[in-house]
PDB file of C-alpha atoms in Angstrom:
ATOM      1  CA  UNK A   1      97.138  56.447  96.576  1.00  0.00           C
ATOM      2  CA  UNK A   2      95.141  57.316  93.548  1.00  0.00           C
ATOM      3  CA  UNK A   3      92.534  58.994  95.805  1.00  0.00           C
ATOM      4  CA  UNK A   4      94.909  60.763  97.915  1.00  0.00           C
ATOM      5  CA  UNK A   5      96.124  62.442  94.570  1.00  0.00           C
ATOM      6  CA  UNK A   6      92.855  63.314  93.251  1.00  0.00           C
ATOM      7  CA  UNK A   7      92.377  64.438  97.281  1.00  0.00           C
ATOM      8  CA  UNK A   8      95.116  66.557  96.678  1.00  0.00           C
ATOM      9  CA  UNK A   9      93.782  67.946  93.209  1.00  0.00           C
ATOM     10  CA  UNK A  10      90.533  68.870  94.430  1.00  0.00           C
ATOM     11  CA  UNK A  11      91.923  70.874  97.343  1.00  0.00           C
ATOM     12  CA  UNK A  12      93.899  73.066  95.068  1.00  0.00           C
ATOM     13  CA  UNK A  13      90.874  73.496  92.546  1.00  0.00           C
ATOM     14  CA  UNK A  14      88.724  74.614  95.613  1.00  0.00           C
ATOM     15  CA  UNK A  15      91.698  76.969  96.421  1.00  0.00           C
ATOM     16  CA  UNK A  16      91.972  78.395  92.815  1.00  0.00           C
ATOM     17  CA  UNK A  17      88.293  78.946  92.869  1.00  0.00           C
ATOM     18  CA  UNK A  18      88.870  81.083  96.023  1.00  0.00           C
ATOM     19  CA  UNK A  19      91.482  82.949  94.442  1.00  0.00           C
ATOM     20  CA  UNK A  20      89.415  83.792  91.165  1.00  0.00           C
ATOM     21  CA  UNK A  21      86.646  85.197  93.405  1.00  0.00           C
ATOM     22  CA  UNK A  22      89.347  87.084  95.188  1.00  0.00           C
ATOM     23  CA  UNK A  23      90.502  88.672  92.155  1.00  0.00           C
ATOM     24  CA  UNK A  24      86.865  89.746  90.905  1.00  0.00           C
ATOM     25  CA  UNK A  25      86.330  91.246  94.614  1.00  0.00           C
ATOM     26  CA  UNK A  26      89.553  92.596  93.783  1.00  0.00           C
ATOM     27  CA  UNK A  27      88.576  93.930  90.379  1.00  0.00           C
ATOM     28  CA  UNK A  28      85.302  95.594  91.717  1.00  0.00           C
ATOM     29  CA  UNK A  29      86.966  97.937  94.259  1.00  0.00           C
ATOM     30  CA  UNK A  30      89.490  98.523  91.763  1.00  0.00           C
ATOM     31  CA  UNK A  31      86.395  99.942  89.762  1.00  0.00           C
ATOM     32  CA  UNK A  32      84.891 102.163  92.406  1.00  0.00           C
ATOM     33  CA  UNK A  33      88.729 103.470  93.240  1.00  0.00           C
ATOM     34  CA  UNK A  34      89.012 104.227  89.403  1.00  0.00           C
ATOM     35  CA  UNK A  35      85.374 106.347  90.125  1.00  0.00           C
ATOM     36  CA  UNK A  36      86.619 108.149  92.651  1.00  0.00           C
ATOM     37  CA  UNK A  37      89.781 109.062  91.408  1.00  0.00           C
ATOM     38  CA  UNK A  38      87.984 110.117  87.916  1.00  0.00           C
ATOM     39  CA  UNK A  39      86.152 112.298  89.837  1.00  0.00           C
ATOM     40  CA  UNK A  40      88.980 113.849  91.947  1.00  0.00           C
ATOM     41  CA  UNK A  41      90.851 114.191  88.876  1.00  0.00           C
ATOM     42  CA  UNK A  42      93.842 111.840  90.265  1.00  0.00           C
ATOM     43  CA  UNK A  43      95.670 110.269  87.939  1.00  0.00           C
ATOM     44  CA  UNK A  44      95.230 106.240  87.673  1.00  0.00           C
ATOM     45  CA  UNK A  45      99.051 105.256  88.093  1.00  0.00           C
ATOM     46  CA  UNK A  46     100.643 105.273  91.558  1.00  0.00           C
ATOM     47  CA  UNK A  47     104.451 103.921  91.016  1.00  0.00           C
ATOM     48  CA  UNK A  48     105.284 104.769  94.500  1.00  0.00           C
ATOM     49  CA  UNK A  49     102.068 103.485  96.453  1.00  0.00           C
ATOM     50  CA  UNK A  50     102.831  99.663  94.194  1.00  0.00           C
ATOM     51  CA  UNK A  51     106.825  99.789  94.416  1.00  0.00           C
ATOM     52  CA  UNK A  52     105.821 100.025  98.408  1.00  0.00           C
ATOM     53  CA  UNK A  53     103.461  97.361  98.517  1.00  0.00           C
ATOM     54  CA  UNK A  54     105.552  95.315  96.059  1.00  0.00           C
ATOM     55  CA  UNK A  55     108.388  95.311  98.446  1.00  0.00           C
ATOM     56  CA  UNK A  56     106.076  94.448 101.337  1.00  0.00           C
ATOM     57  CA  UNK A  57     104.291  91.696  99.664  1.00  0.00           C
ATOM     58  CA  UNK A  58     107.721  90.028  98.478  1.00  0.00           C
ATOM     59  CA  UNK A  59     108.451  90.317 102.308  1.00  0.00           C
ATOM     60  CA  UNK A  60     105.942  88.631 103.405  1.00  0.00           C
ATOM     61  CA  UNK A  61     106.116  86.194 100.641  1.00  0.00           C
ATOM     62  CA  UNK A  62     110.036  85.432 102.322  1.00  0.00           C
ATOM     63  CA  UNK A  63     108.704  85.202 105.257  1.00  0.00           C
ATOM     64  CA  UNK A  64     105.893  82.471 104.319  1.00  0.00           C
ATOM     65  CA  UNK A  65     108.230  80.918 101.758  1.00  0.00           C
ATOM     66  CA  UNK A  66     106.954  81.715  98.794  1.00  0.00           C
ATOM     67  CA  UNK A  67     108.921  82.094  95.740  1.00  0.00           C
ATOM     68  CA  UNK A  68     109.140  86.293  96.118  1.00  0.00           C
ATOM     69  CA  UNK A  69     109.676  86.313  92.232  1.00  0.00           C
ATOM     70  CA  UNK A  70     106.526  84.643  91.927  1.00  0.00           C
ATOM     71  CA  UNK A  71     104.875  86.828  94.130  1.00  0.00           C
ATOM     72  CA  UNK A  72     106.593  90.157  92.421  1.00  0.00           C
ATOM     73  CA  UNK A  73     105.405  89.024  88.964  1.00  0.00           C
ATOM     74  CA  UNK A  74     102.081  88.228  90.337  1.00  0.00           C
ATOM     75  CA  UNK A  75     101.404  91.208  91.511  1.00  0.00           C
ATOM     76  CA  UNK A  76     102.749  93.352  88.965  1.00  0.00           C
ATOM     77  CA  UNK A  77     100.379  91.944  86.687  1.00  0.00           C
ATOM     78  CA  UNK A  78      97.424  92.425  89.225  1.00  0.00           C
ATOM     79  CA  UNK A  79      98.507  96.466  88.930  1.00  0.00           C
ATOM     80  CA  UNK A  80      99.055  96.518  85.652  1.00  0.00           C
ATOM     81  CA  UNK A  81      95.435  95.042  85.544  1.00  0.00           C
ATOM     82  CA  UNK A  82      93.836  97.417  88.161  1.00  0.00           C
ATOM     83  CA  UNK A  83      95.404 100.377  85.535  1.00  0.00           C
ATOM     84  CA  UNK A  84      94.001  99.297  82.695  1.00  0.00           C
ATOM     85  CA  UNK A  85      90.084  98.744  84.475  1.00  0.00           C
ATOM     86  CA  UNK A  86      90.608 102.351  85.726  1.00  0.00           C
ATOM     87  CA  UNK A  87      91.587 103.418  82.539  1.00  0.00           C
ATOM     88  CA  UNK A  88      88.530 102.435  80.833  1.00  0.00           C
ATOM     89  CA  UNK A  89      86.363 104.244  83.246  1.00  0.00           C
TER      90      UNK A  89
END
């Protein structure tokens, strides 16, 4: 039983790992975005474009059965994130 838990445990540290590599991948096009829209002179804040995909992702979340309030604040903090690394370029 004791190895089935640390099983267990291992899977979701692999899966963490995958997510933090996610979120630099993540964090890197966020970067190049923040270039481009420096140089188009486009402001870094899209309320609209993130209310839509906040709605979709909480869908989806519903729809896999994951806690959507999870998933909202999750994301929100992944925008307010993008912002702020677009901001600094």
């Amino acid at each position: 039983m004791a190895g089935d838990l640390q099983d267990l445990r291992s899977q979701i540290d692999a899966i963490d790992q995958s997510i933090l590599q996610t979120l630099k991948k993540r964090n890197e096009l966020v970067a190049q975005i923040g270039k481009v829209k420096k140089s188009m002179d486009v402001p870094v804040g899209n309320q609209e474009l993130e209310n839509q995909k906040l709605e979709k992702y909480t869908q989806t979340a519903e729809q896999l059965g994951v806690n959507q309030e999870l998933v909202q604040n999750l994301f929100e903090e992944i925008f307010w994130d993008a912002r702020r690394i677009q901001d600094e370029i």
